[in-house]
Amino acid sequence: MSKIHNFSAGPSILAPEAFEKSIESIKNFAGTGLSILEISHRTKEFEAVMDETAALVKELLNVPENYDILFLQGGASTQFFQVPHNFLRTAAAYTKTGVWAAGAIKEAKLYGDVRVIASSEDTNYRYIPKNYEIPTDVDYFHCTSNNTIYGTQMKEFPKSPVPMICDMSSDIFSRPVNTSDFDLIYAGAQKNMGPAGVTLVIVNKELYSRRPEGRAIPSMLDYKLHGEKGSMYNTPPVFPILVSKYNLEWVKRMGGTEGMLKRNTEKADLLYKAIDDSHYFEGTVETEDRSQMNVCFVFKEPNADLETKFNNACKEAGISGIKGHRSVGGYRASLYNALPLESVQVLVNVMETFA
Ligand SMILES: *Cc1c(COP(=O)(O)O)cnc(C)c1O
């Protein structure tokens, strides 16, 4: 069988060394003679993993001192309601740039007034809205940095007069960000950080003073408590955190977020050029808002016969996971950090040979 080129939108490809180290840790974790799957999270060996993973996040994203770095569960979807539960007192401003953003809006409405201040829903989310004004009389502003399903990405972030909260699930660690501009960043790990099962939250501790008066916060939803307990209030997702650590060590070795930006730009440029040069394919979103993580494209003129032929050619070349999301159709090639340029080259070759 030929090598598999994994373009999956998530859970996604991870660095090969993360797998090798993870396999070893299942057999014999940190020289304990026990598996990572069967030891207490309170052992000094695992506490070291928590500390090292948080330190990596801090270093890679330049996280300021007064922020907590949390490893939680429930996916980004839990953040959709945990954020407003902790911080929505009366009103919040949201941008609506895709299905995930819409999910965050839906949950926030359970807690108060949600103002959708910009939306690209009118075009099935083909672009990133710009030049909107963030009101000053809201508790926070929420945006989604990369729209995984549609393949659009924010290239710039607004200056927000209120705390800025961002769902970075599908492009975290893919490029440098000015973390201090944000008051809370969250990301389900399974797109660009590690395997499914852990959610990264980076939160400015100053936000804790803005919690709604009179609203009870269950312990598991309480960021402040998780921060005080070092994400060990209850049993953390031990194995996904360890695998994430191995993956982030690779990111660091490859030049950190600067290195990833260079690598991801090279891959995305190669594939978008092939799409633009092709007589058969076209991209589905505005050029200036194209995502470096999820590249969406369709046949210019839908043709089931050609699609079957192209799908077969991809399969033969070992290309996996490029079927578009059901709400967009066509193709979506996800170029997350660990995907090598070589895999994009194989896809481009198939596209060219096909033409
Ligand atoms: C995948 C994704 C989610 C949902 O993540 P879960 O961890 O499955 O809850 C939310 N937001 C974005 C941008 C995503 O890509």
mmCIF file of C-alpha atoms and ligand atoms in Angstrom:
data_model
loop_
_atom_site.group_PDB
_atom_site.id
_atom_site.type_symbol
_atom_site.label_atom_id
_atom_site.label_comp_id
_atom_site.label_asym_id
_atom_site.label_seq_id
_atom_site.Cartn_x
_atom_site.Cartn_y
_atom_site.Cartn_z
ATOM 1 C CA MET A 1 0.000 0.000 0.000
ATOM 2 C CA SER A 2 1.255 3.470 -0.805
ATOM 3 C CA LYS A 3 1.862 6.035 1.909
ATOM 4 C CA ILE A 4 -1.336 7.696 3.189
ATOM 5 C CA HIS A 5 -1.530 11.474 2.879
ATOM 6 C CA ASN A 6 -3.837 12.569 5.668
ATOM 7 C CA PHE A 7 -5.826 15.730 4.890
ATOM 8 C CA SER A 8 -8.443 15.069 7.587
ATOM 9 C CA ALA A 9 -10.229 18.132 9.005
ATOM 10 C CA GLY A 10 -10.126 16.647 12.488
ATOM 11 C CA PRO A 11 -9.171 14.666 14.374
ATOM 12 C CA SER A 12 -6.151 15.371 12.294
ATOM 13 C CA ILE A 13 -2.631 14.361 11.456
ATOM 14 C CA LEU A 14 -0.009 14.632 14.206
ATOM 15 C CA ALA A 15 3.774 14.653 14.096
ATOM 16 C CA PRO A 16 5.174 11.120 13.578
ATOM 17 C CA GLU A 17 7.383 11.444 16.655
ATOM 18 C CA ALA A 18 4.261 12.089 18.781
ATOM 19 C CA PHE A 19 3.043 8.608 17.896
ATOM 20 C CA GLU A 20 6.349 6.917 18.595
ATOM 21 C CA LYS A 21 6.734 8.559 21.984
ATOM 22 C CA SER A 22 3.081 7.914 22.847
ATOM 23 C CA ILE A 23 3.432 4.219 22.060
ATOM 24 C CA GLU A 24 6.466 4.026 24.322
ATOM 25 C CA SER A 25 4.586 5.856 27.108
ATOM 26 C CA ILE A 26 1.780 3.314 26.908
ATOM 27 C CA LYS A 27 4.298 0.560 27.493
ATOM 28 C CA ASN A 28 6.584 2.283 29.974
ATOM 29 C CA PHE A 29 5.863 5.850 30.979
ATOM 30 C CA ALA A 30 8.836 7.967 32.050
ATOM 31 C CA GLY A 31 10.769 4.926 33.258
ATOM 32 C CA THR A 32 8.096 4.028 35.836
ATOM 33 C CA GLY A 33 7.609 0.547 34.410
ATOM 34 C CA LEU A 34 3.895 1.404 34.240
ATOM 35 C CA SER A 35 1.710 2.587 31.398
ATOM 36 C CA ILE A 36 0.589 6.235 31.184
ATOM 37 C CA LEU A 37 -2.899 4.705 31.014
ATOM 38 C CA GLU A 38 -2.685 3.114 34.456
ATOM 39 C CA ILE A 39 -0.891 5.557 36.739
ATOM 40 C CA SER A 40 -2.283 8.245 39.001
ATOM 41 C CA HIS A 41 -2.459 11.771 37.664
ATOM 42 C CA ARG A 42 -1.061 12.822 41.065
ATOM 43 C CA THR A 43 2.288 11.139 40.483
ATOM 44 C CA LYS A 44 5.283 13.430 40.150
ATOM 45 C CA GLU A 45 5.914 12.022 36.659
ATOM 46 C CA PHE A 46 2.501 13.117 35.437
ATOM 47 C CA GLU A 47 2.585 16.422 37.292
ATOM 48 C CA ALA A 48 5.769 17.095 35.323
ATOM 49 C CA VAL A 49 3.833 16.454 32.093
ATOM 50 C CA MET A 50 1.211 19.048 33.101
ATOM 51 C CA ASP A 51 3.892 21.597 33.948
ATOM 52 C CA GLU A 52 5.872 20.965 30.769
ATOM 53 C CA THR A 53 2.815 21.105 28.512
ATOM 54 C CA ALA A 54 1.675 24.393 30.049
ATOM 55 C CA ALA A 55 5.225 25.746 29.722
ATOM 56 C CA LEU A 56 5.265 24.801 26.022
ATOM 57 C CA VAL A 57 1.929 26.550 25.413
ATOM 58 C CA LYS A 58 3.212 29.582 27.262
ATOM 59 C CA GLU A 59 6.422 29.729 25.274
ATOM 60 C CA LEU A 60 4.925 28.990 21.844
ATOM 61 C CA LEU A 61 2.152 31.558 22.208
ATOM 62 C CA ASN A 62 3.966 34.107 24.344
ATOM 63 C CA VAL A 63 1.307 33.900 27.034
ATOM 64 C CA PRO A 64 1.547 36.764 29.560
ATOM 65 C CA GLU A 65 2.229 36.036 33.253
ATOM 66 C CA ASN A 66 -1.238 36.848 34.534
ATOM 67 C CA TYR A 67 -2.976 34.241 32.357
ATOM 68 C CA ASP A 68 -4.055 30.726 33.328
ATOM 69 C CA ILE A 69 -3.343 27.865 30.932
ATOM 70 C CA LEU A 70 -6.008 25.201 31.426
ATOM 71 C CA PHE A 71 -6.493 21.690 30.079
ATOM 72 C CA LEU A 72 -10.203 20.931 30.240
ATOM 73 C CA GLN A 73 -12.687 18.478 28.765
ATOM 74 C CA GLY A 74 -15.899 18.692 26.786
ATOM 75 C CA GLY A 75 -14.384 20.039 23.573
ATOM 76 C CA ALA A 76 -14.714 23.513 22.104
ATOM 77 C CA SER A 77 -18.478 22.901 22.182
ATOM 78 C CA THR A 78 -18.408 23.079 25.983
ATOM 79 C CA GLN A 79 -16.596 26.415 25.731
ATOM 80 C CA PHE A 80 -19.582 27.714 23.768
ATOM 81 C CA PHE A 81 -21.531 27.750 27.064
ATOM 82 C CA GLN A 82 -18.742 27.844 29.640
ATOM 83 C CA VAL A 83 -17.625 31.250 28.346
ATOM 84 C CA PRO A 84 -21.032 32.946 28.734
ATOM 85 C CA HIS A 85 -21.728 31.081 31.969
ATOM 86 C CA ASN A 86 -18.660 32.727 33.480
ATOM 87 C CA PHE A 87 -18.652 36.115 31.777
ATOM 88 C CA LEU A 88 -21.964 37.059 30.161
ATOM 89 C CA ARG A 89 -23.732 39.375 32.582
ATOM 90 C CA THR A 90 -26.133 41.214 30.300
ATOM 91 C CA ALA A 91 -24.932 41.301 26.678
ATOM 92 C CA ALA A 92 -22.131 40.047 24.427
ATOM 93 C CA ALA A 93 -21.091 40.753 20.822
ATOM 94 C CA TYR A 94 -20.417 37.887 18.396
ATOM 95 C CA THR A 95 -19.360 37.565 14.780
ATOM 96 C CA LYS A 96 -21.168 34.868 12.823
ATOM 97 C CA THR A 97 -18.703 33.389 10.355
ATOM 98 C CA GLY A 98 -19.710 29.755 10.182
ATOM 99 C CA VAL A 99 -21.442 26.824 11.782
ATOM 100 C CA TRP A 100 -19.135 26.823 14.813
ATOM 101 C CA ALA A 101 -19.623 30.540 15.418
ATOM 102 C CA ALA A 102 -23.381 29.985 15.104
ATOM 103 C CA GLY A 103 -23.073 27.241 17.720
ATOM 104 C CA ALA A 104 -21.325 29.618 20.104
ATOM 105 C CA ILE A 105 -24.071 32.217 19.534
ATOM 106 C CA LYS A 106 -26.841 29.707 20.169
ATOM 107 C CA GLU A 107 -25.401 28.714 23.534
ATOM 108 C CA ALA A 108 -24.644 32.301 24.617
ATOM 109 C CA LYS A 109 -28.307 33.161 24.080
ATOM 110 C CA LEU A 110 -29.091 30.910 27.035
ATOM 111 C CA TYR A 111 -27.428 33.526 29.231
ATOM 112 C CA GLY A 112 -28.315 36.954 27.920
ATOM 113 C CA ASP A 113 -28.543 39.346 25.033
ATOM 114 C CA VAL A 114 -26.357 38.283 22.090
ATOM 115 C CA ARG A 115 -25.640 40.899 19.465
ATOM 116 C CA VAL A 116 -24.443 39.507 16.155
ATOM 117 C CA ILE A 117 -22.431 42.517 14.997
ATOM 118 C CA ALA A 118 -21.195 41.005 11.727
ATOM 119 C CA SER A 119 -22.183 37.965 9.697
ATOM 120 C CA SER A 120 -21.322 36.329 6.384
ATOM 121 C CA GLU A 121 -24.238 33.942 6.537
ATOM 122 C CA ASP A 122 -25.818 35.657 3.501
ATOM 123 C CA THR A 123 -23.210 34.028 1.226
ATOM 124 C CA ASN A 124 -22.919 30.668 3.012
ATOM 125 C CA TYR A 125 -19.923 32.119 4.882
ATOM 126 C CA ARG A 126 -17.717 32.855 1.862
ATOM 127 C CA TYR A 127 -15.872 35.718 3.490
ATOM 128 C CA ILE A 128 -14.701 37.265 6.751
ATOM 129 C CA PRO A 129 -16.695 40.397 7.664
ATOM 130 C CA LYS A 130 -14.547 43.470 8.288
ATOM 131 C CA ASN A 131 -14.948 47.046 9.468
ATOM 132 C CA TYR A 132 -17.573 46.293 12.048
ATOM 133 C CA GLU A 133 -17.763 48.224 15.246
ATOM 134 C CA ILE A 134 -17.531 46.442 18.577
ATOM 135 C CA PRO A 135 -19.920 48.062 21.054
ATOM 136 C CA THR A 136 -18.542 49.257 24.376
ATOM 137 C CA ASP A 137 -21.613 48.299 26.408
ATOM 138 C CA VAL A 138 -21.161 44.525 26.139
ATOM 139 C CA ASP A 139 -19.372 42.144 28.475
ATOM 140 C CA TYR A 140 -17.121 40.699 25.792
ATOM 141 C CA PHE A 141 -16.568 40.225 22.053
ATOM 142 C CA HIS A 142 -16.348 36.687 20.606
ATOM 143 C CA CYS A 143 -14.877 35.679 17.247
ATOM 144 C CA THR A 144 -13.718 32.502 15.464
ATOM 145 C CA SER A 145 -10.216 32.786 14.012
ATOM 146 C CA ASN A 146 -10.553 30.013 11.426
ATOM 147 C CA ASN A 147 -13.751 28.620 9.975
ATOM 148 C CA THR A 148 -12.913 24.975 9.582
ATOM 149 C CA ILE A 149 -15.896 24.013 7.451
ATOM 150 C CA TYR A 150 -15.777 26.891 4.956
ATOM 151 C CA GLY A 151 -12.042 27.557 4.763
ATOM 152 C CA THR A 152 -11.944 31.216 5.775
ATOM 153 C CA GLN A 153 -9.497 32.678 8.264
ATOM 154 C CA MET A 154 -9.146 36.001 10.056
ATOM 155 C CA LYS A 155 -5.841 37.546 8.937
ATOM 156 C CA GLU A 156 -6.190 40.410 11.376
ATOM 157 C CA PHE A 157 -8.015 40.808 14.636
ATOM 158 C CA PRO A 158 -9.888 43.944 15.611
ATOM 159 C CA LYS A 159 -8.804 46.139 18.478
ATOM 160 C CA SER A 160 -11.552 45.452 20.957
ATOM 161 C CA PRO A 161 -12.725 47.936 23.589
ATOM 162 C CA VAL A 162 -14.093 45.014 25.625
ATOM 163 C CA PRO A 163 -12.473 41.652 26.489
ATOM 164 C CA MET A 164 -11.824 39.666 23.296
ATOM 165 C CA ILE A 165 -12.568 35.932 23.317
ATOM 166 C CA CYS A 166 -11.602 33.708 20.413
ATOM 167 C CA ASP A 167 -12.316 30.161 19.283
ATOM 168 C CA MET A 168 -8.956 29.167 17.772
ATOM 169 C CA SER A 169 -9.720 25.451 17.540
ATOM 170 C CA SER A 170 -8.546 24.990 13.984
ATOM 171 C CA ASP A 171 -5.575 27.338 13.654
ATOM 172 C CA ILE A 172 -3.980 27.538 17.078
ATOM 173 C CA PHE A 173 -0.177 27.089 16.897
ATOM 174 C CA SER A 174 -0.321 27.537 13.111
ATOM 175 C CA ARG A 175 0.982 31.113 13.199
ATOM 176 C CA PRO A 176 2.135 33.673 15.761
ATOM 177 C CA VAL A 177 -0.651 35.554 17.552
ATOM 178 C CA ASN A 178 -0.497 38.448 19.917
ATOM 179 C CA THR A 179 -1.940 36.553 22.862
ATOM 180 C CA SER A 180 -2.090 39.621 25.087
ATOM 181 C CA ASP A 181 -4.702 41.121 22.710
ATOM 182 C CA PHE A 182 -7.068 38.327 23.763
ATOM 183 C CA ASP A 183 -8.590 37.759 27.177
ATOM 184 C CA LEU A 184 -9.596 34.182 26.527
ATOM 185 C CA ILE A 185 -8.574 31.767 23.790
ATOM 186 C CA TYR A 186 -9.964 28.257 23.530
ATOM 187 C CA ALA A 187 -9.283 25.346 21.246
ATOM 188 C CA GLY A 188 -10.385 21.743 21.029
ATOM 189 C CA ALA A 189 -7.053 19.948 20.648
ATOM 190 C CA GLN A 190 -7.930 17.631 17.809
ATOM 191 C CA LYS A 191 -7.316 20.008 14.912
ATOM 192 C CA ASN A 192 -3.833 21.322 15.425
ATOM 193 C CA MET A 193 -2.595 20.514 18.911
ATOM 194 C CA GLY A 194 -3.143 16.859 19.748
ATOM 195 C CA PRO A 195 -5.741 14.113 19.803
ATOM 196 C CA ALA A 196 -9.409 14.560 20.791
ATOM 197 C CA GLY A 197 -10.177 14.662 24.486
ATOM 198 C CA VAL A 198 -8.559 17.820 25.787
ATOM 199 C CA THR A 199 -9.506 21.466 25.325
ATOM 200 C CA LEU A 200 -6.932 24.196 25.776
ATOM 201 C CA VAL A 201 -8.106 27.412 27.460
ATOM 202 C CA ILE A 202 -5.841 30.417 27.909
ATOM 203 C CA VAL A 203 -7.488 33.028 30.101
ATOM 204 C CA ASN A 204 -6.562 36.404 31.518
ATOM 205 C CA LYS A 205 -7.103 36.131 35.285
ATOM 206 C CA GLU A 206 -8.436 39.689 35.331
ATOM 207 C CA LEU A 207 -11.593 38.309 33.728
ATOM 208 C CA TYR A 208 -12.403 36.482 36.969
ATOM 209 C CA SER A 209 -13.491 39.757 38.551
ATOM 210 C CA ARG A 210 -16.155 40.165 35.859
ATOM 211 C CA ARG A 211 -18.216 37.167 36.751
ATOM 212 C CA PRO A 212 -21.988 37.689 36.892
ATOM 213 C CA GLU A 213 -23.197 38.525 40.348
ATOM 214 C CA GLY A 214 -25.705 36.070 41.693
ATOM 215 C CA ARG A 215 -25.023 33.342 39.130
ATOM 216 C CA ALA A 216 -23.885 30.090 40.655
ATOM 217 C CA ILE A 217 -21.010 28.443 38.823
ATOM 218 C CA PRO A 218 -20.746 24.647 39.088
ATOM 219 C CA SER A 219 -17.183 23.668 39.984
ATOM 220 C CA MET A 220 -16.505 21.968 36.666
ATOM 221 C CA LEU A 221 -17.484 25.152 34.784
ATOM 222 C CA ASP A 222 -15.385 27.419 36.974
ATOM 223 C CA TYR A 223 -12.238 28.592 35.144
ATOM 224 C CA LYS A 224 -10.899 30.201 38.298
ATOM 225 C CA LEU A 225 -11.131 26.957 40.250
ATOM 226 C CA HIS A 226 -9.477 24.986 37.446
ATOM 227 C CA GLY A 227 -6.714 27.591 37.418
ATOM 228 C CA GLU A 228 -6.155 27.372 41.174
ATOM 229 C CA LYS A 229 -6.000 23.585 40.945
ATOM 230 C CA GLY A 230 -3.616 23.521 37.984
ATOM 231 C CA SER A 231 -6.264 21.740 35.852
ATOM 232 C CA MET A 232 -6.272 18.960 38.472
ATOM 233 C CA TYR A 233 -9.604 19.710 40.144
ATOM 234 C CA ASN A 234 -10.685 16.346 38.820
ATOM 235 C CA THR A 235 -8.887 13.731 36.750
ATOM 236 C CA PRO A 236 -7.561 15.505 33.683
ATOM 237 C CA PRO A 237 -7.466 13.803 30.264
ATOM 238 C CA VAL A 238 -4.062 12.331 30.996
ATOM 239 C CA PHE A 239 -3.257 10.689 27.689
ATOM 240 C CA PRO A 240 -4.457 13.447 25.295
ATOM 241 C CA ILE A 241 -2.414 15.944 27.309
ATOM 242 C CA LEU A 242 0.703 13.796 26.999
ATOM 243 C CA VAL A 243 0.238 13.309 23.248
ATOM 244 C CA SER A 244 -0.323 17.059 22.875
ATOM 245 C CA LYS A 245 2.937 17.655 24.710
ATOM 246 C CA TYR A 246 4.817 15.440 22.267
ATOM 247 C CA ASN A 247 3.176 17.191 19.329
ATOM 248 C CA LEU A 248 3.994 20.648 20.704
ATOM 249 C CA GLU A 249 7.600 19.622 21.317
ATOM 250 C CA TRP A 250 7.767 18.918 17.604
ATOM 251 C CA VAL A 251 6.222 22.342 16.842
ATOM 252 C CA LYS A 252 8.869 23.945 19.011
ATOM 253 C CA ARG A 253 11.694 22.041 17.367
ATOM 254 C CA MET A 254 10.393 23.072 13.933
ATOM 255 C CA GLY A 255 10.735 26.749 14.784
ATOM 256 C CA GLY A 256 7.615 27.370 16.865
ATOM 257 C CA THR A 257 4.704 29.348 15.471
ATOM 258 C CA GLU A 258 7.026 31.319 13.158
ATOM 259 C CA GLY A 259 8.277 28.038 11.749
ATOM 260 C CA MET A 260 4.710 26.776 11.386
ATOM 261 C CA LEU A 261 3.625 29.954 9.589
ATOM 262 C CA LYS A 262 6.417 29.516 7.056
ATOM 263 C CA ARG A 263 5.618 25.839 6.589
ATOM 264 C CA ASN A 264 1.851 26.406 6.362
ATOM 265 C CA THR A 265 2.221 29.329 3.944
ATOM 266 C CA GLU A 266 4.321 27.199 1.618
ATOM 267 C CA LYS A 267 1.740 24.408 1.617
ATOM 268 C CA ALA A 268 -1.297 26.679 1.212
ATOM 269 C CA ASP A 269 0.341 28.737 -1.556
ATOM 270 C CA LEU A 270 1.174 25.592 -3.500
ATOM 271 C CA LEU A 271 -2.369 24.229 -3.326
ATOM 272 C CA TYR A 272 -4.205 27.513 -3.958
ATOM 273 C CA LYS A 273 -1.991 28.161 -6.984
ATOM 274 C CA ALA A 274 -2.874 24.744 -8.374
ATOM 275 C CA ILE A 275 -6.570 25.500 -7.875
ATOM 276 C CA ASP A 276 -6.305 28.937 -9.491
ATOM 277 C CA ASP A 277 -4.260 27.592 -12.418
ATOM 278 C CA SER A 278 -6.665 24.743 -13.036
ATOM 279 C CA HIS A 279 -9.382 24.745 -15.678
ATOM 280 C CA TYR A 280 -11.309 22.211 -13.659
ATOM 281 C CA PHE A 281 -11.313 23.501 -10.097
ATOM 282 C CA GLU A 282 -12.150 26.704 -8.288
ATOM 283 C CA GLY A 283 -11.934 27.870 -4.699
ATOM 284 C CA THR A 284 -15.147 28.499 -2.787
ATOM 285 C CA VAL A 285 -14.240 31.591 -0.723
ATOM 286 C CA GLU A 286 -12.965 35.149 -1.199
ATOM 287 C CA THR A 287 -9.271 35.072 -2.064
ATOM 288 C CA GLU A 288 -8.173 37.482 0.662
ATOM 289 C CA ASP A 289 -9.882 35.429 3.372
ATOM 290 C CA ARG A 290 -8.592 32.025 2.326
ATOM 291 C CA SER A 291 -7.575 29.775 5.185
ATOM 292 C CA GLN A 292 -4.099 28.293 5.400
ATOM 293 C CA MET A 293 -5.571 25.383 7.340
ATOM 294 C CA ASN A 294 -8.621 24.261 5.366
ATOM 295 C CA VAL A 295 -8.551 24.638 1.593
ATOM 296 C CA CYS A 296 -12.024 24.269 0.067
ATOM 297 C CA PHE A 297 -12.517 23.785 -3.661
ATOM 298 C CA VAL A 298 -15.079 22.412 -6.103
ATOM 299 C CA PHE A 299 -15.289 21.412 -9.731
ATOM 300 C CA LYS A 300 -16.058 24.544 -11.758
ATOM 301 C CA GLU A 301 -18.962 22.801 -13.355
ATOM 302 C CA PRO A 302 -20.358 20.045 -11.212
ATOM 303 C CA ASN A 303 -19.863 16.779 -13.022
ATOM 304 C CA ALA A 304 -20.491 13.545 -11.154
ATOM 305 C CA ASP A 305 -18.490 11.575 -13.694
ATOM 306 C CA LEU A 306 -15.373 13.711 -13.254
ATOM 307 C CA GLU A 307 -15.787 13.681 -9.503
ATOM 308 C CA THR A 308 -15.792 9.895 -9.409
ATOM 309 C CA LYS A 309 -12.660 9.828 -11.572
ATOM 310 C CA PHE A 310 -10.903 12.418 -9.424
ATOM 311 C CA ASN A 311 -11.881 10.625 -6.207
ATOM 312 C CA ASN A 312 -10.445 7.402 -7.592
ATOM 313 C CA ALA A 313 -7.221 9.101 -8.667
ATOM 314 C CA CYS A 314 -6.863 10.576 -5.174
ATOM 315 C CA LYS A 315 -7.492 7.229 -3.566
ATOM 316 C CA GLU A 316 -4.883 5.569 -5.737
ATOM 317 C CA ALA A 317 -2.337 8.196 -4.713
ATOM 318 C CA GLY A 318 -3.029 7.524 -1.026
ATOM 319 C CA ILE A 319 -4.884 10.802 -0.468
ATOM 320 C CA SER A 320 -7.272 10.573 2.466
ATOM 321 C CA GLY A 321 -9.826 12.925 4.040
ATOM 322 C CA ILE A 322 -10.426 15.534 1.317
ATOM 323 C CA LYS A 323 -14.190 15.174 1.043
ATOM 324 C CA GLY A 324 -15.802 18.573 1.698
ATOM 325 C CA HIS A 325 -18.107 19.132 4.651
ATOM 326 C CA ARG A 326 -21.678 18.193 3.805
ATOM 327 C CA SER A 327 -22.786 21.843 4.047
ATOM 328 C CA VAL A 328 -20.300 22.982 1.360
ATOM 329 C CA GLY A 329 -19.760 19.908 -0.811
ATOM 330 C CA GLY A 330 -16.776 19.473 -3.105
ATOM 331 C CA TYR A 331 -13.387 19.093 -1.482
ATOM 332 C CA ARG A 332 -11.637 20.282 1.640
ATOM 333 C CA ALA A 333 -7.946 19.622 2.076
ATOM 334 C CA SER A 334 -6.849 20.389 5.618
ATOM 335 C CA LEU A 335 -3.199 21.396 5.855
ATOM 336 C CA TYR A 336 -2.663 21.334 9.616
ATOM 337 C CA ASN A 337 0.812 21.824 11.064
ATOM 338 C CA ALA A 338 1.987 18.225 10.892
ATOM 339 C CA LEU A 339 0.988 17.664 7.252
ATOM 340 C CA PRO A 340 4.194 17.644 5.174
ATOM 341 C CA LEU A 341 4.627 19.695 1.998
ATOM 342 C CA GLU A 342 5.206 16.401 0.204
ATOM 343 C CA SER A 343 1.556 15.424 0.761
ATOM 344 C CA VAL A 344 0.348 18.686 -0.806
ATOM 345 C CA GLN A 345 2.681 18.049 -3.733
ATOM 346 C CA VAL A 346 1.076 14.627 -4.240
ATOM 347 C CA LEU A 347 -2.403 16.196 -4.282
ATOM 348 C CA VAL A 348 -1.286 18.911 -6.692
ATOM 349 C CA ASN A 349 0.263 16.274 -8.969
ATOM 350 C CA VAL A 350 -3.008 14.347 -9.004
ATOM 351 C CA MET A 351 -4.920 17.533 -9.854
ATOM 352 C CA GLU A 352 -2.524 18.348 -12.682
ATOM 353 C CA THR A 353 -2.339 14.834 -14.058
ATOM 354 C CA PHE A 354 -6.099 14.640 -13.883
ATOM 355 C CA ALA A 355 -6.463 17.818 -15.965
HETATM 356 C C1 LIG B 1 -14.091 21.471 15.443
HETATM 357 C C2 LIG B 1 -14.426 22.828 15.913
HETATM 358 C C3 LIG B 1 -15.258 23.044 17.018
HETATM 359 C C4 LIG B 1 -15.911 21.912 17.785
HETATM 360 O O1 LIG B 1 -14.965 21.275 18.544
HETATM 361 P P1 LIG B 1 -15.328 20.065 19.537
HETATM 362 O O2 LIG B 1 -14.032 19.898 20.256
HETATM 363 O O3 LIG B 1 -15.702 18.905 18.675
HETATM 364 O O4 LIG B 1 -16.437 20.488 20.418
HETATM 365 C C5 LIG B 1 -15.478 24.343 17.414
HETATM 366 N N1 LIG B 1 -14.944 25.368 16.757
HETATM 367 C C6 LIG B 1 -14.156 25.202 15.684
HETATM 368 C C7 LIG B 1 -13.575 26.387 14.997
HETATM 369 C C8 LIG B 1 -13.871 23.918 15.231
HETATM 370 O O5 LIG B 1 -13.083 23.741 14.153
#
